[in-house]
Short mmCIF file of C-alpha atoms in Angstrom, two decimals:
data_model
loop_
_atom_site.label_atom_id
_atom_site.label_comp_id
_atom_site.label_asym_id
_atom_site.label_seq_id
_atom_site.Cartn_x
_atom_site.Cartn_y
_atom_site.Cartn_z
CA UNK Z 607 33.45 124.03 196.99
CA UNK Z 608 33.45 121.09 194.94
CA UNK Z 609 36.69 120.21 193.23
CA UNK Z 610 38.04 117.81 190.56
CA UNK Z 611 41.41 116.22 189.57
CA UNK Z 612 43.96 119.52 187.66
CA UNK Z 613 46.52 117.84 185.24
CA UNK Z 614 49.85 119.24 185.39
CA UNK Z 615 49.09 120.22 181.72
CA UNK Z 616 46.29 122.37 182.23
CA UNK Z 617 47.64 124.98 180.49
CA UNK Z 618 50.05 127.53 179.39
CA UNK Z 619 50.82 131.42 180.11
CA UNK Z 620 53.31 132.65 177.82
CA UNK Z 621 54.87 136.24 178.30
CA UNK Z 622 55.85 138.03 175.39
CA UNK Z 623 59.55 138.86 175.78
CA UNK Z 624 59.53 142.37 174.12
CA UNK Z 625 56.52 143.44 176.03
CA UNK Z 626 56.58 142.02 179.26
CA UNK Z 627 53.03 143.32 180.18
CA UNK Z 628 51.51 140.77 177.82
CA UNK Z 629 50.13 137.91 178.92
CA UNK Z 630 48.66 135.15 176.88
CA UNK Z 631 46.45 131.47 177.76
CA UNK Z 632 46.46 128.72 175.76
CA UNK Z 633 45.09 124.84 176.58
CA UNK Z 634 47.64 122.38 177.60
CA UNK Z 635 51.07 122.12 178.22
CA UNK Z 636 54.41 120.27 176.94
CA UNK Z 637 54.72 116.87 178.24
CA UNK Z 638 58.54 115.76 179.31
CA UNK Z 639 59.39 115.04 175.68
CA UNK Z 640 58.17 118.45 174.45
CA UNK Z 641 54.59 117.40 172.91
CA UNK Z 642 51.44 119.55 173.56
CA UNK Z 643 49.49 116.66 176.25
CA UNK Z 644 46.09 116.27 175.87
CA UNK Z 645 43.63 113.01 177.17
CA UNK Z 646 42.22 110.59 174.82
CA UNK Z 647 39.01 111.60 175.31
CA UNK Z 648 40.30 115.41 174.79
CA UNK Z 649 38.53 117.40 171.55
CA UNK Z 650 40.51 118.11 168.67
CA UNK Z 651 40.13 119.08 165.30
CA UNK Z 652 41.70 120.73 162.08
CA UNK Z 653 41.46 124.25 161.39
CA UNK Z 654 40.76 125.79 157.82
CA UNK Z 655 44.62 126.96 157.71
CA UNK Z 656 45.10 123.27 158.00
CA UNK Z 657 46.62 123.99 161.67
CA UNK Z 658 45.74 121.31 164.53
CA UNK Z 659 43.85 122.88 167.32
CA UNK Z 660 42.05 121.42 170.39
CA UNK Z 661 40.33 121.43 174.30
CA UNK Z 662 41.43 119.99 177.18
CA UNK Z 663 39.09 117.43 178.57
CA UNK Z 664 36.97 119.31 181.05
CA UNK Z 665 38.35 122.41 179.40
CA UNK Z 666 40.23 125.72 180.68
CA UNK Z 667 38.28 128.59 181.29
CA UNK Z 668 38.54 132.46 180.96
CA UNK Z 669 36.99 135.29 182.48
CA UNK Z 670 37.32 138.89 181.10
CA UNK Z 671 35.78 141.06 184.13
CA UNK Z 672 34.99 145.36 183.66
CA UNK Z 673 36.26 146.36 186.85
CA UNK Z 674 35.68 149.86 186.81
CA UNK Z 675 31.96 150.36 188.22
CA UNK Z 676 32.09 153.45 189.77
CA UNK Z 677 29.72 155.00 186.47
CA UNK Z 678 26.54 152.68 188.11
CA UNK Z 679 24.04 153.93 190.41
CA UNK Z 680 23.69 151.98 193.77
CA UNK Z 681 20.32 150.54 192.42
CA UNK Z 682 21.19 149.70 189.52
CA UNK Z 683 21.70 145.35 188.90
CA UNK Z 684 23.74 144.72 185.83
CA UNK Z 685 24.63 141.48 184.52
CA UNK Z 686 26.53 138.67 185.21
CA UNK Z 687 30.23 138.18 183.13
CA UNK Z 688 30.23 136.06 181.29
CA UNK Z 689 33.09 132.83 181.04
CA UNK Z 690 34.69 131.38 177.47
CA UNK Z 691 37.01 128.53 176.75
CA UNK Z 692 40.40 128.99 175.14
CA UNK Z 693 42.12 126.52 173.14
CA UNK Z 694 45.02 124.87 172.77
CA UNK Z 695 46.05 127.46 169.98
CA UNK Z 696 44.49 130.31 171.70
CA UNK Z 697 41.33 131.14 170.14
CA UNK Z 698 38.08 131.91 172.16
CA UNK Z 699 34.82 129.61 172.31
CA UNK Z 700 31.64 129.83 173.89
CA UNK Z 701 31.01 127.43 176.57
CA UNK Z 702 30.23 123.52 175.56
CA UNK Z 703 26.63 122.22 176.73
CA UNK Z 704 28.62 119.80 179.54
CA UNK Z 705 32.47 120.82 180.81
CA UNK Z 706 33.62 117.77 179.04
CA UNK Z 707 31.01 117.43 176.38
CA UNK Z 708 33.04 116.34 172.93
CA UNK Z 709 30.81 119.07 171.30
CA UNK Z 710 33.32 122.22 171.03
CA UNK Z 711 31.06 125.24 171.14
CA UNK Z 712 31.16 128.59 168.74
CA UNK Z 713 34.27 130.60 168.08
CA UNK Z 714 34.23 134.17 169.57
CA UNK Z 715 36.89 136.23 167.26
CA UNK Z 716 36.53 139.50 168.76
CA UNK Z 717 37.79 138.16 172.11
CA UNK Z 718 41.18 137.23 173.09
CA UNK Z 719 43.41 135.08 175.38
CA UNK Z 720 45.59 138.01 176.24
CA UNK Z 721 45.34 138.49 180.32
CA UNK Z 722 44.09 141.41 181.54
CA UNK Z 723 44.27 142.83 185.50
CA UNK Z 724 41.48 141.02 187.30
CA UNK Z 725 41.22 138.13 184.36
CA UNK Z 726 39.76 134.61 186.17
CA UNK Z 727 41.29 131.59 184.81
CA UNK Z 728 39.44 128.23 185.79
CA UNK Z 729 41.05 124.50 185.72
CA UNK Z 730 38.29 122.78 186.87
CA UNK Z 731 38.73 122.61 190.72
CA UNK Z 732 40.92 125.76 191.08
CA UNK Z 733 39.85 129.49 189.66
CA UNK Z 734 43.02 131.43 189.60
CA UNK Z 735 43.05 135.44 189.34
CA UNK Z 736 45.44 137.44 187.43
CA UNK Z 737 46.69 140.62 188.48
CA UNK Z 738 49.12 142.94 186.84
CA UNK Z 739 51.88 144.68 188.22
CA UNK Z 740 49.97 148.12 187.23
CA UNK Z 741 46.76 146.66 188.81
CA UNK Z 742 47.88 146.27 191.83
CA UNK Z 743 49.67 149.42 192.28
CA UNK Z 744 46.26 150.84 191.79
CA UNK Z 745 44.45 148.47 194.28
CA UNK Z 746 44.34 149.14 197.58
CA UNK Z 747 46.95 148.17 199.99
CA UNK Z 748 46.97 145.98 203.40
CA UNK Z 749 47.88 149.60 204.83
CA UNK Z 750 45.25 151.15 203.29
CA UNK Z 751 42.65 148.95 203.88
CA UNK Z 752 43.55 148.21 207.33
CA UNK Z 753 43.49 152.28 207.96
CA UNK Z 754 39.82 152.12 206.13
CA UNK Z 755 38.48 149.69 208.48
CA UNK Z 756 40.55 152.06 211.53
CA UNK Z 757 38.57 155.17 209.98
CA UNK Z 758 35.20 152.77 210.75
CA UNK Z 759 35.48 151.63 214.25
CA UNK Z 760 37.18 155.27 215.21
CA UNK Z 761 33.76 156.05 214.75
CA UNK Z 762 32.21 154.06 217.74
CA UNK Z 763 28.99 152.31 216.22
CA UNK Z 764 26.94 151.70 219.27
CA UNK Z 765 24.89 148.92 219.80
CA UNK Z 766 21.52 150.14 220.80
CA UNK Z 767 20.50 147.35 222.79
CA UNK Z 768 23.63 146.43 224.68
CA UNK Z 769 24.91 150.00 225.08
CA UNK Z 770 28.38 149.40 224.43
CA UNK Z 771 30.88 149.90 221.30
CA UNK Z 772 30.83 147.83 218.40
CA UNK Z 773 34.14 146.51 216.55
CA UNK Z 774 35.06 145.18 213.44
CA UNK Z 775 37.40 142.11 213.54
CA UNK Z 776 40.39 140.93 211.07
CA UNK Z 777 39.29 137.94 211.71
CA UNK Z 778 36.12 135.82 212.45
CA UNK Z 779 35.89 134.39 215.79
CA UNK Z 780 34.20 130.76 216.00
CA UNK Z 781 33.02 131.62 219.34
CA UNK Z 782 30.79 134.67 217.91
CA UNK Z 783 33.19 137.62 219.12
CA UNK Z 784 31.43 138.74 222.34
CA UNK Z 785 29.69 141.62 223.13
CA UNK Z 786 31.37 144.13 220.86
CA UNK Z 787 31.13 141.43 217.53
CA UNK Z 788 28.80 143.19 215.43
CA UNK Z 789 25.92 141.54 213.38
CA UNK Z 790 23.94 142.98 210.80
CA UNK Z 791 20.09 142.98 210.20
CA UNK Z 792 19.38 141.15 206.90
CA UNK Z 793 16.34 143.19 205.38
CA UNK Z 794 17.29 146.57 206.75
CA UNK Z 795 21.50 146.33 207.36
CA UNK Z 796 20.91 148.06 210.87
CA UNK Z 797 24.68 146.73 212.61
CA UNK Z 798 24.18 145.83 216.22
CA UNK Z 799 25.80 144.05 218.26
CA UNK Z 800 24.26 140.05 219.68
CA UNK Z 801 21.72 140.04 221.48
CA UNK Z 802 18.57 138.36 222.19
CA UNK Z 803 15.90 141.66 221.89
CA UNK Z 804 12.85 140.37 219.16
CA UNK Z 805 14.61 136.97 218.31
CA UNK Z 806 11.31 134.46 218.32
CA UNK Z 807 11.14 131.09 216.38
CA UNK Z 808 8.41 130.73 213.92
CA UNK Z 809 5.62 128.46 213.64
CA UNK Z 810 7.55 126.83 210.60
CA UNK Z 811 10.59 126.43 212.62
CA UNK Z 812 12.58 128.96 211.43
CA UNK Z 813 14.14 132.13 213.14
CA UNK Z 814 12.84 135.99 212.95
CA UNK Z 815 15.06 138.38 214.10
CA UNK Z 816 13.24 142.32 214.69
CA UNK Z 817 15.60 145.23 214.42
CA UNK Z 818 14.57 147.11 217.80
CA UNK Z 819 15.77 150.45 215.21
CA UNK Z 820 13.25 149.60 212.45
CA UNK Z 821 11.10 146.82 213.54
CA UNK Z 822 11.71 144.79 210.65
CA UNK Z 823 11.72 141.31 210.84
CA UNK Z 824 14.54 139.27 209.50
CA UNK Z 825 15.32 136.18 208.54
CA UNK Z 826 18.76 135.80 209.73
CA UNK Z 827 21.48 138.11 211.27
CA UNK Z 828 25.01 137.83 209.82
CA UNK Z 829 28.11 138.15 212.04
CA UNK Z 830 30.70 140.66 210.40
CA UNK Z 831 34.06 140.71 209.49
CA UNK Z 832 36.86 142.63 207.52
CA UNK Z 833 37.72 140.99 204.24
CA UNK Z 834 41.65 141.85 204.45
CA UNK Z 835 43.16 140.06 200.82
CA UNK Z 836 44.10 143.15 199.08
CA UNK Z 837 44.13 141.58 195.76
CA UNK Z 838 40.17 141.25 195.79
CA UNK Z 839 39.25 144.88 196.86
CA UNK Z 840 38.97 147.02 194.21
CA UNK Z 841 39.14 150.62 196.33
CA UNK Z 842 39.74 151.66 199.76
CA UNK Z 843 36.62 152.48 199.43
CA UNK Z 844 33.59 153.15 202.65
CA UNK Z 845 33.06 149.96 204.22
CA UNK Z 846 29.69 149.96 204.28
CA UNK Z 847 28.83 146.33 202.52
CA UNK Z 848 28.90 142.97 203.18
CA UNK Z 849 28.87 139.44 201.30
CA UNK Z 850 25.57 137.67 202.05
CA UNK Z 851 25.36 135.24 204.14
CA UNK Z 852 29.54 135.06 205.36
CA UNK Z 853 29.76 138.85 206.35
CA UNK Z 854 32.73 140.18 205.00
CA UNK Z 855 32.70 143.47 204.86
CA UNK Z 856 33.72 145.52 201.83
CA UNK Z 857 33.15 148.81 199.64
CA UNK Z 858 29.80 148.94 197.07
CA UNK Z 859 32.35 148.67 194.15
CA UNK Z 860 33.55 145.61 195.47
CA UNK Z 861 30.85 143.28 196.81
CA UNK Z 862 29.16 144.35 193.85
CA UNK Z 863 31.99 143.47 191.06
CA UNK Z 864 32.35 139.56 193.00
CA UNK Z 865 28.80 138.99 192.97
CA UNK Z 866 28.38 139.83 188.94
CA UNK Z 867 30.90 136.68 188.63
CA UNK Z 868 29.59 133.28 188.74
CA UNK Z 869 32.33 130.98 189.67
CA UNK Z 870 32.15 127.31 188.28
CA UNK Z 871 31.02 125.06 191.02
CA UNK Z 872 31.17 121.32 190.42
CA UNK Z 873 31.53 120.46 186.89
CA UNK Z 874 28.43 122.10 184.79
CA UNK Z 875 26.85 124.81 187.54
CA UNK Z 876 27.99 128.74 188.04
CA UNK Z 877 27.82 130.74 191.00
CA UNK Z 878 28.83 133.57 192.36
CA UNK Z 879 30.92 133.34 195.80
CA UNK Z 880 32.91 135.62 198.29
CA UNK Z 881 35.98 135.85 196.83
CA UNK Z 882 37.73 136.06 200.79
CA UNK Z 883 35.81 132.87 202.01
CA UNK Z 884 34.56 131.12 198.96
CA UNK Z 885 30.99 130.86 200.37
CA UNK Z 886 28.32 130.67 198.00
CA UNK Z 887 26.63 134.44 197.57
CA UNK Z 888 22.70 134.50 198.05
CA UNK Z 889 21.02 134.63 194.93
CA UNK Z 890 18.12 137.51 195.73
CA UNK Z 891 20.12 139.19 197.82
CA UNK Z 892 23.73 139.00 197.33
CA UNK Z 893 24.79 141.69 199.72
CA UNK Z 894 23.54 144.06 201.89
CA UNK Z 895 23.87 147.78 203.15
CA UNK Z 896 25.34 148.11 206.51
CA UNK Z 897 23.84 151.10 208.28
CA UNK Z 898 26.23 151.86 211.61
CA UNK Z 899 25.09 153.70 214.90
CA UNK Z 900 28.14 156.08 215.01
CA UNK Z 901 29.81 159.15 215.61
CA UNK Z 902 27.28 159.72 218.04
CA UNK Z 903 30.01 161.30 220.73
CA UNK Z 904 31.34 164.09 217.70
CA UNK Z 905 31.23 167.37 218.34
#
């Protein structure tokens, strides 16, 4: 991803001491003689209580996420979160035109700066995600999701081209995984394992890939993997997703919460990204439905 220079002073998080479960952000920090630092160039103005208030110079970002969307349908697309800006005193702004335009942009008064579990906090070249203490006792564990992704290859998908038993890695291989790597089909999410069955080059150049289940033709296959950060999961959930185009796998509630958030990239573009690789998400088709070959040997 692209990055920029952080200042030391990017900002504050102050705890309130009687309730330690509140979290607040504010814009800038105290220099080594105690003064709020902020760059020449930095935004500032007078507010009508005749208080001093002000933005840092490519500004600090805040992200509010909903991360409870088990009440959606698996077809249904809802929209991207949205990002503010907080100031130095607190309050909540739309976005300026430009990151470090000298234009601030419209106060939001219903919102606050007080952190919630899964708030996204951006410096401009690092995103940082805020989890409570009673958010991640809810999330899934390493335990957990390491016994999820057990409960998935105990199944045996079979590749039906190879013949053999698929398995989901930890980790990625560079060198593609061998025969038991699974891959998944693009347009259809059949999971197979590499191999060369239907693969043809286009007139155009490109690649077509044909599932040998479905016979539909593909652009690209994607090489899978277990996304095993705890702190991005939001359930231990069936792992039957994956990011588009890095692979990692994940539950519906999951790839589908990440790819409603559009990450800054650069200085004035958003996009949404795998939150285990940082790879940008396809835009038409942000993940994809993995459809296994198992439990064929059950009883």
């Amino acid at each position: 991803m692209i990055s920029s220079t952080i200042s030391r002073y990017a900002c504050r998080i102050i705890i309130d001491r009687e309730n330690y479960d509140k979290a607040f952000l504010y814009a800038a920090g105290f220099d080594s003689v105690k003064n709020i630092f902020l760059g020449e160039k930095a935004t500032k103005w007078m507010k009508r209580n005749g208080e001093m208030d002000g933005l840092t110079t490519n500004g600090i970002l805040i992200l509010h996420p909903n991360r409870n969307t088990e009440e959606l349908s698996d077809d249904d697309v809802p929209p991207m979160y949205v990002w503010r800006e907080v100031s130095v005193d607190g309050d909540i702004y739309t976005l300026r035109e430009t990151r470090s335009s000298s234009a601030r942009g419209a106060l939001v008064p219903e919102e606050t700066n007080m952190l919630q579990d899964g708030t996204l906090i951006d410096l401009c070249g690092a995103t940082l995600l805020w989890r409570t203490a009673d958010g991640l006792r809810k999330s899934p564990t390493a335990q957990e999701l390491e016994m999820a992704l057990d409960r998935l290859n105990a199944g045996k998908p079979q590749c039906p081209v190879n013949l053999n038993t698929l398995i989901i890695p930890k980790k990625k291989s560079s060198k593609g995984g061998g025969s038991r790597q699974p891959y998944v089909y693009l347009r259809c999410g059949h999971v197979q394992g590499k191999h060369e069955w239907g693969h043809h080059a286009l007139s155009n150049g490109q690649q077509s890939y044909k599932c040998p289940i479905c016979l539909a033709e593909s652009e690209r296959v994607i090489q899978l993997t277990m996304g095993m950060e705890s702190s991005f999961h939001l359930d231990s959930g069936n792992l039957d997703y994956a990011f588009n185009p890095c692979g990692h796998v994940a539950s519906l509630n999951t790839v589908r919460f990440w790819s409603r958030i559009p990450l800054p990239h650069g200085t004035n573009s958003f996009h949404p990204v795998c939150p285990f690789c940082t790879t940008l998400l396809a835009t038409e088709k942000p993940y994809v439905r993995l459809i296994f070959q198992d439990h064929l040997f059950d009883n």
